[in-house]
Amino acid sequence: MKAIKIQPGGKAAVVDAPLPRLRPDYVLVKTVAVALNPVDWKHIGFVPGTEGCTAGSDFAGVVRKVGAKVTTLKPGDRVAGWTHGGNINNREDGSFADYVVAKEGIMLKIPERGVFRSGLDVIATCSPNNFSMVQSLGADAVFDYKSSTVGEDIRKLTHNRLYHVFDCVSTDESARICADALSNDVVERKPIYSAVLYCTFPRDDVQVNVTVAHTIFGESFTKPELGPENFPANAEDYEFGKKFWKLSEKLLTEGMFQVHRPDIRSGGLEGVLEGLDELMRGKVSGKKLVYTLAAGGKTGAVKT
């Protein structure tokens, strides 16, 4: 099969690779399409020690084989899910390949349609040209993240009562915006700031959390970019992950999901490399790059 493997020097290439081994609680999926995330090119360009790892996180496809301990899936099921791409502990994990191994419970069966809405009041930041799109996805208020007063403007809108922020960017600049937006009234309760990477948060009266989503696989792993410590297997997070994906499948079936506009492209794994390069250069906005996979093709590399 073909797979995108991380190469030395912050590059990636489409190469020949053996089928990933089927672990007892995993399924083997024939990949039909993959979607791209910023973390995928960051695994290639910034994370040390990932040479030889398969890149990619999101996938959709058809189950071909199931592991000995799998009870909820069978060959022929259409599924979509998430993998631990760039995993230095299991280098064959990752979705940018003709075949994917994916853990039972961390995926959903594909129904006919999907839309999502949240029961929370959601405030989002984005570029002004994406305001209407983000509002159509369910955001109650949208702000320009490049505005010098965006944090203060959010605090004013929320009457100094914003206590939860999830920072998907997690840079020092985005942390500053979140610090300005979160309530400074900490008598009743302490505001919570959650990031996906370690960054400098400029307030000491806020609870700071770093969310490492890969704990939902319930397996130990190492993230060199987050320090030398090993993340131990977390059975509680795996149980939560299974509940999350089961609920997601239910909501998807009921038509309760709404998603970023997909930009569906052909080009197979070579096209994925081009898309990763676009993501890295900041050329993708307001949409999700999705590539359908086809057999064959030449090798290529992400430009760095």
PDB file of C-alpha atoms in Angstrom:
ATOM      1  CA  MET A   1       0.000   0.000   0.000  1.00  0.00           C
ATOM      2  CA  LYS A   2       0.945   3.691  -0.175  1.00  0.00           C
ATOM      3  CA  ALA A   3       1.270   5.923   2.887  1.00  0.00           C
ATOM      4  CA  ILE A   4       2.538   9.394   3.724  1.00  0.00           C
ATOM      5  CA  LYS A   5       5.540   8.871   5.993  1.00  0.00           C
ATOM      6  CA  ILE A   6       7.402  11.612   7.832  1.00  0.00           C
ATOM      7  CA  GLN A   7      10.957  12.007   6.541  1.00  0.00           C
ATOM      8  CA  PRO A   8      14.105  13.577   8.046  1.00  0.00           C
ATOM      9  CA  GLY A   9      14.440  17.331   7.719  1.00  0.00           C
ATOM     10  CA  GLY A  10      10.797  18.205   8.331  1.00  0.00           C
ATOM     11  CA  LYS A  11       9.509  16.601   5.142  1.00  0.00           C
ATOM     12  CA  ALA A  12       6.956  13.951   4.209  1.00  0.00           C
ATOM     13  CA  ALA A  13       6.666  11.653   1.218  1.00  0.00           C
ATOM     14  CA  VAL A  14       4.325   9.110  -0.317  1.00  0.00           C
ATOM     15  CA  VAL A  15       6.094   5.754  -0.011  1.00  0.00           C
ATOM     16  CA  ASP A  16       5.386   2.034  -0.200  1.00  0.00           C
ATOM     17  CA  ALA A  17       4.507   0.626   3.225  1.00  0.00           C
ATOM     18  CA  PRO A  18       3.293  -2.698   4.630  1.00  0.00           C
ATOM     19  CA  LEU A  19      -0.259  -3.031   5.884  1.00  0.00           C
ATOM     20  CA  PRO A  20      -0.428  -1.850   9.502  1.00  0.00           C
ATOM     21  CA  ARG A  21      -0.689  -4.689  12.011  1.00  0.00           C
ATOM     22  CA  LEU A  22      -4.179  -5.341  13.327  1.00  0.00           C
ATOM     23  CA  ARG A  23      -4.160  -5.068  17.130  1.00  0.00           C
ATOM     24  CA  PRO A  24      -6.885  -6.908  19.116  1.00  0.00           C
ATOM     25  CA  ASP A  25      -9.045  -3.826  19.803  1.00  0.00           C
ATOM     26  CA  TYR A  26      -8.529  -2.176  16.412  1.00  0.00           C
ATOM     27  CA  VAL A  27     -10.093  -2.477  12.960  1.00  0.00           C
ATOM     28  CA  LEU A  28      -8.429  -2.312   9.561  1.00  0.00           C
ATOM     29  CA  VAL A  29     -10.115   0.279   7.342  1.00  0.00           C
ATOM     30  CA  LYS A  30      -9.788   0.765   3.581  1.00  0.00           C
ATOM     31  CA  THR A  31      -9.444   4.513   3.371  1.00  0.00           C
ATOM     32  CA  VAL A  32     -11.893   6.344   1.115  1.00  0.00           C
ATOM     33  CA  ALA A  33     -11.166   9.940   2.139  1.00  0.00           C
ATOM     34  CA  VAL A  34      -9.051  11.902   4.612  1.00  0.00           C
ATOM     35  CA  ALA A  35      -9.364  15.421   6.012  1.00  0.00           C
ATOM     36  CA  LEU A  36      -6.487  17.747   6.870  1.00  0.00           C
ATOM     37  CA  ASN A  37      -5.796  19.563  10.149  1.00  0.00           C
ATOM     38  CA  PRO A  38      -3.057  22.047  11.089  1.00  0.00           C
ATOM     39  CA  VAL A  39      -1.662  19.498  13.555  1.00  0.00           C
ATOM     40  CA  ASP A  40      -0.873  17.190  10.628  1.00  0.00           C
ATOM     41  CA  TRP A  41       1.745  19.471   9.085  1.00  0.00           C
ATOM     42  CA  LYS A  42       3.043  20.392  12.545  1.00  0.00           C
ATOM     43  CA  HIS A  43       3.775  16.711  13.197  1.00  0.00           C
ATOM     44  CA  ILE A  44       5.855  16.779  10.017  1.00  0.00           C
ATOM     45  CA  GLY A  45       7.664  20.081  10.432  1.00  0.00           C
ATOM     46  CA  PHE A  46       8.087  20.617  14.164  1.00  0.00           C
ATOM     47  CA  VAL A  47       7.861  17.437  16.241  1.00  0.00           C
ATOM     48  CA  PRO A  48      11.217  15.700  16.804  1.00  0.00           C
ATOM     49  CA  GLY A  49      11.627  11.962  16.488  1.00  0.00           C
ATOM     50  CA  THR A  50       8.667  11.320  14.171  1.00  0.00           C
ATOM     51  CA  GLU A  51      10.670  10.096  11.167  1.00  0.00           C
ATOM     52  CA  GLY A  52       9.031   6.960   9.776  1.00  0.00           C
ATOM     53  CA  CYS A  53       5.649   7.727  11.333  1.00  0.00           C
ATOM     54  CA  THR A  54       2.497   7.759   9.227  1.00  0.00           C
ATOM     55  CA  ALA A  55       0.970  11.246   9.186  1.00  0.00           C
ATOM     56  CA  GLY A  56      -2.702  12.173   9.410  1.00  0.00           C
ATOM     57  CA  SER A  57      -5.582  12.112  11.877  1.00  0.00           C
ATOM     58  CA  ASP A  58      -9.049  12.169  10.238  1.00  0.00           C
ATOM     59  CA  PHE A  59     -10.341   9.433   7.958  1.00  0.00           C
ATOM     60  CA  ALA A  60     -13.436   7.834   6.447  1.00  0.00           C
ATOM     61  CA  GLY A  61     -13.609   4.410   4.889  1.00  0.00           C
ATOM     62  CA  VAL A  62     -14.856   0.829   4.967  1.00  0.00           C
ATOM     63  CA  VAL A  63     -13.943  -1.761   7.594  1.00  0.00           C
ATOM     64  CA  ARG A  64     -12.066  -4.708   6.055  1.00  0.00           C
ATOM     65  CA  LYS A  65     -10.965  -6.681   9.131  1.00  0.00           C
ATOM     66  CA  VAL A  66     -11.657  -6.520  12.859  1.00  0.00           C
ATOM     67  CA  GLY A  67      -9.390  -7.414  15.766  1.00  0.00           C
ATOM     68  CA  ALA A  68     -10.083 -10.321  18.092  1.00  0.00           C
ATOM     69  CA  LYS A  69     -11.561  -8.117  20.833  1.00  0.00           C
ATOM     70  CA  VAL A  70     -13.772  -5.933  18.592  1.00  0.00           C
ATOM     71  CA  THR A  71     -17.510  -6.398  19.236  1.00  0.00           C
ATOM     72  CA  THR A  72     -19.294  -3.366  17.740  1.00  0.00           C
ATOM     73  CA  LEU A  73     -18.008  -3.338  14.150  1.00  0.00           C
ATOM     74  CA  LYS A  74     -17.830  -5.802  11.285  1.00  0.00           C
ATOM     75  CA  PRO A  75     -16.314  -5.937   7.799  1.00  0.00           C
ATOM     76  CA  GLY A  76     -18.301  -3.764   5.402  1.00  0.00           C
ATOM     77  CA  ASP A  77     -19.257  -1.089   7.947  1.00  0.00           C
ATOM     78  CA  ARG A  78     -18.741   2.460   6.684  1.00  0.00           C
ATOM     79  CA  VAL A  79     -16.934   4.440   9.373  1.00  0.00           C
ATOM     80  CA  ALA A  80     -15.282   7.784  10.086  1.00  0.00           C
ATOM     81  CA  GLY A  81     -12.915   8.486  12.920  1.00  0.00           C
ATOM     82  CA  TRP A  82      -9.629   9.693  14.295  1.00  0.00           C
ATOM     83  CA  THR A  83      -6.153   8.220  14.557  1.00  0.00           C
ATOM     84  CA  HIS A  84      -2.946   9.115  16.384  1.00  0.00           C
ATOM     85  CA  GLY A  85      -0.877  10.357  13.466  1.00  0.00           C
ATOM     86  CA  GLY A  86       2.809  11.029  14.051  1.00  0.00           C
ATOM     87  CA  ASN A  87       2.792   8.512  16.907  1.00  0.00           C
ATOM     88  CA  ILE A  88       6.396   7.673  17.807  1.00  0.00           C
ATOM     89  CA  ASN A  89       5.195   4.755  19.946  1.00  0.00           C
ATOM     90  CA  ASN A  90       3.234   3.125  17.087  1.00  0.00           C
ATOM     91  CA  ARG A  91       4.652   4.556  13.880  1.00  0.00           C
ATOM     92  CA  GLU A  92       2.131   2.779  11.644  1.00  0.00           C
ATOM     93  CA  ASP A  93      -0.769   4.722  13.178  1.00  0.00           C
ATOM     94  CA  GLY A  94      -2.032   7.658  11.098  1.00  0.00           C
ATOM     95  CA  SER A  95      -4.713   8.199   8.466  1.00  0.00           C
ATOM     96  CA  PHE A  96      -2.804   9.313   5.360  1.00  0.00           C
ATOM     97  CA  ALA A  97      -2.570   5.829   3.884  1.00  0.00           C
ATOM     98  CA  ASP A  98      -4.486   3.394   1.703  1.00  0.00           C
ATOM     99  CA  TYR A  99      -5.313   1.389   4.836  1.00  0.00           C
ATOM    100  CA  VAL A 100      -5.732   2.635   8.402  1.00  0.00           C
ATOM    101  CA  VAL A 101      -5.819   0.864  11.754  1.00  0.00           C
ATOM    102  CA  ALA A 102      -8.324   2.595  14.023  1.00  0.00           C
ATOM    103  CA  LYS A 103      -9.318   1.877  17.607  1.00  0.00           C
ATOM    104  CA  GLU A 104     -12.794   0.562  18.375  1.00  0.00           C
ATOM    105  CA  GLY A 105     -14.892   3.217  20.069  1.00  0.00           C
ATOM    106  CA  ILE A 106     -12.957   6.158  18.607  1.00  0.00           C
ATOM    107  CA  MET A 107     -15.003   6.268  15.421  1.00  0.00           C
ATOM    108  CA  LEU A 108     -18.600   6.296  14.254  1.00  0.00           C
ATOM    109  CA  LYS A 109     -20.674   4.481  11.676  1.00  0.00           C
ATOM    110  CA  ILE A 110     -21.543   6.767   8.789  1.00  0.00           C
ATOM    111  CA  PRO A 111     -25.272   7.579   8.399  1.00  0.00           C
ATOM    112  CA  GLU A 112     -26.882   9.481   5.561  1.00  0.00           C
ATOM    113  CA  ARG A 113     -26.468  13.114   6.651  1.00  0.00           C
ATOM    114  CA  GLY A 114     -25.282  15.425   9.432  1.00  0.00           C
ATOM    115  CA  VAL A 115     -25.658  18.807  11.170  1.00  0.00           C
ATOM    116  CA  PHE A 116     -24.650  20.100  14.641  1.00  0.00           C
ATOM    117  CA  ARG A 117     -25.770  22.780  17.027  1.00  0.00           C
ATOM    118  CA  SER A 118     -24.657  23.493  20.567  1.00  0.00           C
ATOM    119  CA  GLY A 119     -26.733  24.070  23.661  1.00  0.00           C
ATOM    120  CA  LEU A 120     -24.188  26.620  24.921  1.00  0.00           C
ATOM    121  CA  ASP A 121     -23.811  30.288  24.101  1.00  0.00           C
ATOM    122  CA  VAL A 122     -20.799  30.187  21.789  1.00  0.00           C
ATOM    123  CA  ILE A 123     -18.478  33.106  21.066  1.00  0.00           C
ATOM    124  CA  ALA A 124     -15.973  32.596  18.251  1.00  0.00           C
ATOM    125  CA  THR A 125     -13.106  34.517  16.664  1.00  0.00           C
ATOM    126  CA  CYS A 126     -12.183  34.410  12.990  1.00  0.00           C
ATOM    127  CA  SER A 127     -11.429  36.606   9.979  1.00  0.00           C
ATOM    128  CA  PRO A 128     -14.213  39.081   9.084  1.00  0.00           C
ATOM    129  CA  ASN A 129     -14.764  37.419   5.706  1.00  0.00           C
ATOM    130  CA  ASN A 130     -15.765  34.243   7.583  1.00  0.00           C
ATOM    131  CA  PHE A 131     -18.212  35.885  10.018  1.00  0.00           C
ATOM    132  CA  SER A 132     -21.355  34.753   8.208  1.00  0.00           C
ATOM    133  CA  MET A 133     -20.058  31.214   7.781  1.00  0.00           C
ATOM    134  CA  VAL A 134     -19.163  30.863  11.475  1.00  0.00           C
ATOM    135  CA  GLN A 135     -22.540  32.289  12.502  1.00  0.00           C
ATOM    136  CA  SER A 136     -24.267  29.802  10.200  1.00  0.00           C
ATOM    137  CA  LEU A 137     -22.497  27.029  12.128  1.00  0.00           C
ATOM    138  CA  GLY A 138     -24.180  28.198  15.315  1.00  0.00           C
ATOM    139  CA  ALA A 139     -21.936  30.844  16.893  1.00  0.00           C
ATOM    140  CA  ASP A 140     -23.948  33.387  18.876  1.00  0.00           C
ATOM    141  CA  ALA A 141     -21.331  36.122  18.425  1.00  0.00           C
ATOM    142  CA  VAL A 142     -18.223  36.442  16.260  1.00  0.00           C
ATOM    143  CA  PHE A 143     -15.219  38.747  16.636  1.00  0.00           C
ATOM    144  CA  ASP A 144     -12.232  39.650  14.478  1.00  0.00           C
ATOM    145  CA  TYR A 145      -9.242  37.938  16.073  1.00  0.00           C
ATOM    146  CA  LYS A 146      -6.905  40.554  14.549  1.00  0.00           C
ATOM    147  CA  SER A 147      -8.610  43.457  16.347  1.00  0.00           C
ATOM    148  CA  SER A 148      -6.428  45.008  19.053  1.00  0.00           C
ATOM    149  CA  THR A 149      -9.446  45.112  21.395  1.00  0.00           C
ATOM    150  CA  VAL A 150     -10.967  41.705  20.650  1.00  0.00           C
ATOM    151  CA  GLY A 151     -10.448  40.364  24.181  1.00  0.00           C
ATOM    152  CA  GLU A 152     -11.895  43.442  25.840  1.00  0.00           C
ATOM    153  CA  ASP A 153     -14.816  43.445  23.388  1.00  0.00           C
ATOM    154  CA  ILE A 154     -15.682  39.850  24.298  1.00  0.00           C
ATOM    155  CA  ARG A 155     -15.490  40.628  28.015  1.00  0.00           C
ATOM    156  CA  LYS A 156     -17.840  43.574  27.485  1.00  0.00           C
ATOM    157  CA  LEU A 157     -20.329  41.445  25.519  1.00  0.00           C
ATOM    158  CA  THR A 158     -20.352  38.787  28.240  1.00  0.00           C
ATOM    159  CA  HIS A 159     -20.664  41.362  31.037  1.00  0.00           C
ATOM    160  CA  ASN A 160     -17.454  40.068  32.600  1.00  0.00           C
ATOM    161  CA  ARG A 161     -19.061  36.620  33.060  1.00  0.00           C
ATOM    162  CA  LEU A 162     -17.023  34.465  30.683  1.00  0.00           C
ATOM    163  CA  TYR A 163     -15.486  31.569  32.639  1.00  0.00           C
ATOM    164  CA  HIS A 164     -14.584  28.966  30.021  1.00  0.00           C
ATOM    165  CA  VAL A 165     -12.299  29.358  26.993  1.00  0.00           C
ATOM    166  CA  PHE A 166     -10.942  26.680  24.672  1.00  0.00           C
ATOM    167  CA  ASP A 167      -7.955  27.943  22.671  1.00  0.00           C
ATOM    168  CA  CYS A 168      -7.548  25.878  19.488  1.00  0.00           C
ATOM    169  CA  VAL A 169      -4.542  27.957  18.381  1.00  0.00           C
ATOM    170  CA  SER A 170      -2.564  28.062  21.641  1.00  0.00           C
ATOM    171  CA  THR A 171       0.091  30.661  20.917  1.00  0.00           C
ATOM    172  CA  ASP A 172       1.215  33.402  23.288  1.00  0.00           C
ATOM    173  CA  GLU A 173      -0.870  35.886  21.271  1.00  0.00           C
ATOM    174  CA  SER A 174      -4.060  33.807  21.336  1.00  0.00           C
ATOM    175  CA  ALA A 175      -3.521  33.233  25.073  1.00  0.00           C
ATOM    176  CA  ARG A 176      -3.369  37.000  25.597  1.00  0.00           C
ATOM    177  CA  ILE A 177      -6.694  37.459  23.789  1.00  0.00           C
ATOM    178  CA  CYS A 178      -8.268  34.771  25.967  1.00  0.00           C
ATOM    179  CA  ALA A 179      -6.855  36.342  29.131  1.00  0.00           C
ATOM    180  CA  ASP A 180      -8.427  39.676  28.190  1.00  0.00           C
ATOM    181  CA  ALA A 181     -11.770  37.997  27.436  1.00  0.00           C
ATOM    182  CA  LEU A 182     -12.089  35.843  30.570  1.00  0.00           C
ATOM    183  CA  SER A 183     -13.792  37.305  33.610  1.00  0.00           C
ATOM    184  CA  ASN A 184     -11.608  39.024  36.196  1.00  0.00           C
ATOM    185  CA  ASP A 185     -14.281  38.438  38.843  1.00  0.00           C
ATOM    186  CA  VAL A 186     -12.772  35.379  40.509  1.00  0.00           C
ATOM    187  CA  VAL A 187     -14.608  35.586  43.830  1.00  0.00           C
ATOM    188  CA  GLU A 188     -17.420  33.195  42.868  1.00  0.00           C
ATOM    189  CA  ARG A 189     -15.343  30.830  40.735  1.00  0.00           C
ATOM    190  CA  LYS A 190     -12.038  30.609  38.948  1.00  0.00           C
ATOM    191  CA  PRO A 191     -12.043  31.013  35.152  1.00  0.00           C
ATOM    192  CA  ILE A 192     -10.717  28.052  33.143  1.00  0.00           C
ATOM    193  CA  TYR A 193      -8.444  28.361  30.114  1.00  0.00           C
ATOM    194  CA  SER A 194      -7.831  25.192  28.060  1.00  0.00           C
ATOM    195  CA  ALA A 195      -5.127  25.018  25.391  1.00  0.00           C
ATOM    196  CA  VAL A 196      -3.870  22.320  23.051  1.00  0.00           C
ATOM    197  CA  LEU A 197      -0.194  23.317  23.402  1.00  0.00           C
ATOM    198  CA  TYR A 198       1.925  24.773  26.169  1.00  0.00           C
ATOM    199  CA  CYS A 199       2.077  28.552  25.876  1.00  0.00           C
ATOM    200  CA  THR A 200       2.554  31.555  28.151  1.00  0.00           C
ATOM    201  CA  PHE A 201      -0.694  32.572  29.862  1.00  0.00           C
ATOM    202  CA  PRO A 202      -0.434  36.101  31.315  1.00  0.00           C
ATOM    203  CA  ARG A 203      -2.750  35.671  34.338  1.00  0.00           C
ATOM    204  CA  ASP A 204      -2.226  33.726  37.553  1.00  0.00           C
ATOM    205  CA  ASP A 205      -5.858  33.902  38.718  1.00  0.00           C
ATOM    206  CA  VAL A 206      -7.027  31.515  35.966  1.00  0.00           C
ATOM    207  CA  GLN A 207      -6.906  27.706  35.960  1.00  0.00           C
ATOM    208  CA  VAL A 208      -4.783  26.690  32.968  1.00  0.00           C
ATOM    209  CA  ASN A 209      -5.289  23.256  31.388  1.00  0.00           C
ATOM    210  CA  VAL A 210      -3.524  21.641  28.448  1.00  0.00           C
ATOM    211  CA  THR A 211      -5.767  19.152  26.654  1.00  0.00           C
ATOM    212  CA  VAL A 212      -3.882  16.356  24.898  1.00  0.00           C
ATOM    213  CA  ALA A 213      -6.619  14.630  22.926  1.00  0.00           C
ATOM    214  CA  HIS A 214      -4.599  11.480  22.239  1.00  0.00           C
ATOM    215  CA  THR A 215      -5.287  10.202  25.774  1.00  0.00           C
ATOM    216  CA  ILE A 216      -8.704   9.042  24.507  1.00  0.00           C
ATOM    217  CA  PHE A 217      -7.068   5.997  22.908  1.00  0.00           C
ATOM    218  CA  GLY A 218      -6.348   4.640  26.402  1.00  0.00           C
ATOM    219  CA  GLU A 219      -2.720   3.885  25.508  1.00  0.00           C
ATOM    220  CA  SER A 220       0.577   5.283  26.761  1.00  0.00           C
ATOM    221  CA  PHE A 221       2.475   7.605  24.415  1.00  0.00           C
ATOM    222  CA  THR A 222       5.174  10.253  24.250  1.00  0.00           C
ATOM    223  CA  LYS A 223       4.875  13.777  22.843  1.00  0.00           C
ATOM    224  CA  PRO A 224       8.399  15.211  22.454  1.00  0.00           C
ATOM    225  CA  GLU A 225       7.030  18.683  21.719  1.00  0.00           C
ATOM    226  CA  LEU A 226       5.340  18.672  25.155  1.00  0.00           C
ATOM    227  CA  GLY A 227       8.320  17.361  27.124  1.00  0.00           C
ATOM    228  CA  PRO A 228      10.125  14.084  27.804  1.00  0.00           C
ATOM    229  CA  GLU A 229       7.512  12.650  30.152  1.00  0.00           C
ATOM    230  CA  ASN A 230       5.496   9.652  29.030  1.00  0.00           C
ATOM    231  CA  PHE A 231       1.716  10.034  29.019  1.00  0.00           C
ATOM    232  CA  PRO A 232       0.387   6.936  30.823  1.00  0.00           C
ATOM    233  CA  ALA A 233      -2.544   4.902  29.547  1.00  0.00           C
ATOM    234  CA  ASN A 234      -5.755   6.514  30.785  1.00  0.00           C
ATOM    235  CA  ALA A 235      -8.707   4.117  30.900  1.00  0.00           C
ATOM    236  CA  GLU A 236     -11.071   6.860  32.077  1.00  0.00           C
ATOM    237  CA  ASP A 237     -10.309   9.008  29.040  1.00  0.00           C
ATOM    238  CA  TYR A 238     -10.819   6.019  26.737  1.00  0.00           C
ATOM    239  CA  GLU A 239     -14.271   5.433  28.254  1.00  0.00           C
ATOM    240  CA  PHE A 240     -15.049   9.122  27.752  1.00  0.00           C
ATOM    241  CA  GLY A 241     -13.819   8.893  24.155  1.00  0.00           C
ATOM    242  CA  LYS A 242     -16.126   5.968  23.428  1.00  0.00           C
ATOM    243  CA  LYS A 243     -19.087   7.883  24.866  1.00  0.00           C
ATOM    244  CA  PHE A 244     -18.139  10.937  22.795  1.00  0.00           C
ATOM    245  CA  TRP A 245     -18.017   8.985  19.527  1.00  0.00           C
ATOM    246  CA  LYS A 246     -21.191   7.051  20.306  1.00  0.00           C
ATOM    247  CA  LEU A 247     -23.039  10.304  21.003  1.00  0.00           C
ATOM    248  CA  SER A 248     -21.546  11.818  17.846  1.00  0.00           C
ATOM    249  CA  GLU A 249     -22.857   8.893  15.805  1.00  0.00           C
ATOM    250  CA  LYS A 250     -26.330   9.393  17.279  1.00  0.00           C
ATOM    251  CA  LEU A 251     -26.325  13.143  16.600  1.00  0.00           C
ATOM    252  CA  LEU A 252     -25.016  12.581  13.089  1.00  0.00           C
ATOM    253  CA  THR A 253     -27.800  10.099  12.377  1.00  0.00           C
ATOM    254  CA  GLU A 254     -30.369  12.563  13.711  1.00  0.00           C
ATOM    255  CA  GLY A 255     -29.057  15.340  11.471  1.00  0.00           C
ATOM    256  CA  MET A 256     -27.779  17.478  14.345  1.00  0.00           C
ATOM    257  CA  PHE A 257     -24.307  18.279  12.999  1.00  0.00           C
ATOM    258  CA  GLN A 258     -23.130  21.282  11.050  1.00  0.00           C
ATOM    259  CA  VAL A 259     -19.574  21.407   9.796  1.00  0.00           C
ATOM    260  CA  HIS A 260     -16.998  23.558   8.032  1.00  0.00           C
ATOM    261  CA  ARG A 261     -17.543  23.714   4.284  1.00  0.00           C
ATOM    262  CA  PRO A 262     -15.563  20.792   2.853  1.00  0.00           C
ATOM    263  CA  ASP A 263     -13.269  21.468  -0.090  1.00  0.00           C
ATOM    264  CA  ILE A 264     -13.285  17.977  -1.604  1.00  0.00           C
ATOM    265  CA  ARG A 265     -10.335  17.327  -3.887  1.00  0.00           C
ATOM    266  CA  SER A 266      -8.898  14.465  -5.886  1.00  0.00           C
ATOM    267  CA  GLY A 267      -5.194  13.742  -6.184  1.00  0.00           C
ATOM    268  CA  GLY A 268      -4.791  10.983  -3.639  1.00  0.00           C
ATOM    269  CA  LEU A 269      -1.910  11.055  -1.181  1.00  0.00           C
ATOM    270  CA  GLU A 270       0.138  13.322  -3.471  1.00  0.00           C
ATOM    271  CA  GLY A 271      -2.711  15.829  -3.260  1.00  0.00           C
ATOM    272  CA  VAL A 272      -2.632  15.539   0.532  1.00  0.00           C
ATOM    273  CA  LEU A 273       1.007  16.683   0.487  1.00  0.00           C
ATOM    274  CA  GLU A 274      -0.002  19.766  -1.520  1.00  0.00           C
ATOM    275  CA  GLY A 275      -2.853  20.472   0.889  1.00  0.00           C
ATOM    276  CA  LEU A 276      -0.558  20.196   3.903  1.00  0.00           C
ATOM    277  CA  ASP A 277       1.721  22.748   2.268  1.00  0.00           C
ATOM    278  CA  GLU A 278      -1.241  25.113   1.790  1.00  0.00           C
ATOM    279  CA  LEU A 279      -2.197  24.698   5.442  1.00  0.00           C
ATOM    280  CA  MET A 280       1.351  25.373   6.593  1.00  0.00           C
ATOM    281  CA  ARG A 281       1.503  28.587   4.540  1.00  0.00           C
ATOM    282  CA  GLY A 282      -1.805  29.841   5.944  1.00  0.00           C
ATOM    283  CA  LYS A 283      -3.647  29.600   2.615  1.00  0.00           C
ATOM    284  CA  VAL A 284      -6.695  27.719   3.942  1.00  0.00           C
ATOM    285  CA  SER A 285      -9.492  29.651   5.631  1.00  0.00           C
ATOM    286  CA  GLY A 286     -13.127  28.857   6.384  1.00  0.00           C
ATOM    287  CA  LYS A 287     -13.060  25.382   4.891  1.00  0.00           C
ATOM    288  CA  LYS A 288     -11.832  21.840   5.477  1.00  0.00           C
ATOM    289  CA  LEU A 289      -9.561  20.186   2.933  1.00  0.00           C
ATOM    290  CA  VAL A 290     -10.715  16.641   2.146  1.00  0.00           C
ATOM    291  CA  TYR A 291      -8.972  14.304  -0.295  1.00  0.00           C
ATOM    292  CA  THR A 292     -10.353  11.176  -1.906  1.00  0.00           C
ATOM    293  CA  LEU A 293      -7.725   8.463  -2.214  1.00  0.00           C
ATOM    294  CA  ALA A 294      -6.831   6.477  -5.326  1.00  0.00           C
ATOM    295  CA  ALA A 295      -4.326   3.702  -5.829  1.00  0.00           C
ATOM    296  CA  GLY A 296      -0.914   4.355  -7.343  1.00  0.00           C
ATOM    297  CA  GLY A 297       0.844   7.636  -7.968  1.00  0.00           C
ATOM    298  CA  LYS A 298       4.266   9.134  -7.450  1.00  0.00           C
ATOM    299  CA  THR A 299       6.033  10.163  -4.285  1.00  0.00           C
ATOM    300  CA  GLY A 300       6.250  13.757  -3.151  1.00  0.00           C
ATOM    301  CA  ALA A 301       7.292  15.915  -0.243  1.00  0.00           C
ATOM    302  CA  VAL A 302       5.892  18.796   1.778  1.00  0.00           C
ATOM    303  CA  LYS A 303       7.773  22.020   1.033  1.00  0.00           C
ATOM    304  CA  THR A 304       9.396  23.533   4.136  1.00  0.00           C
TER     305      THR A 304
END
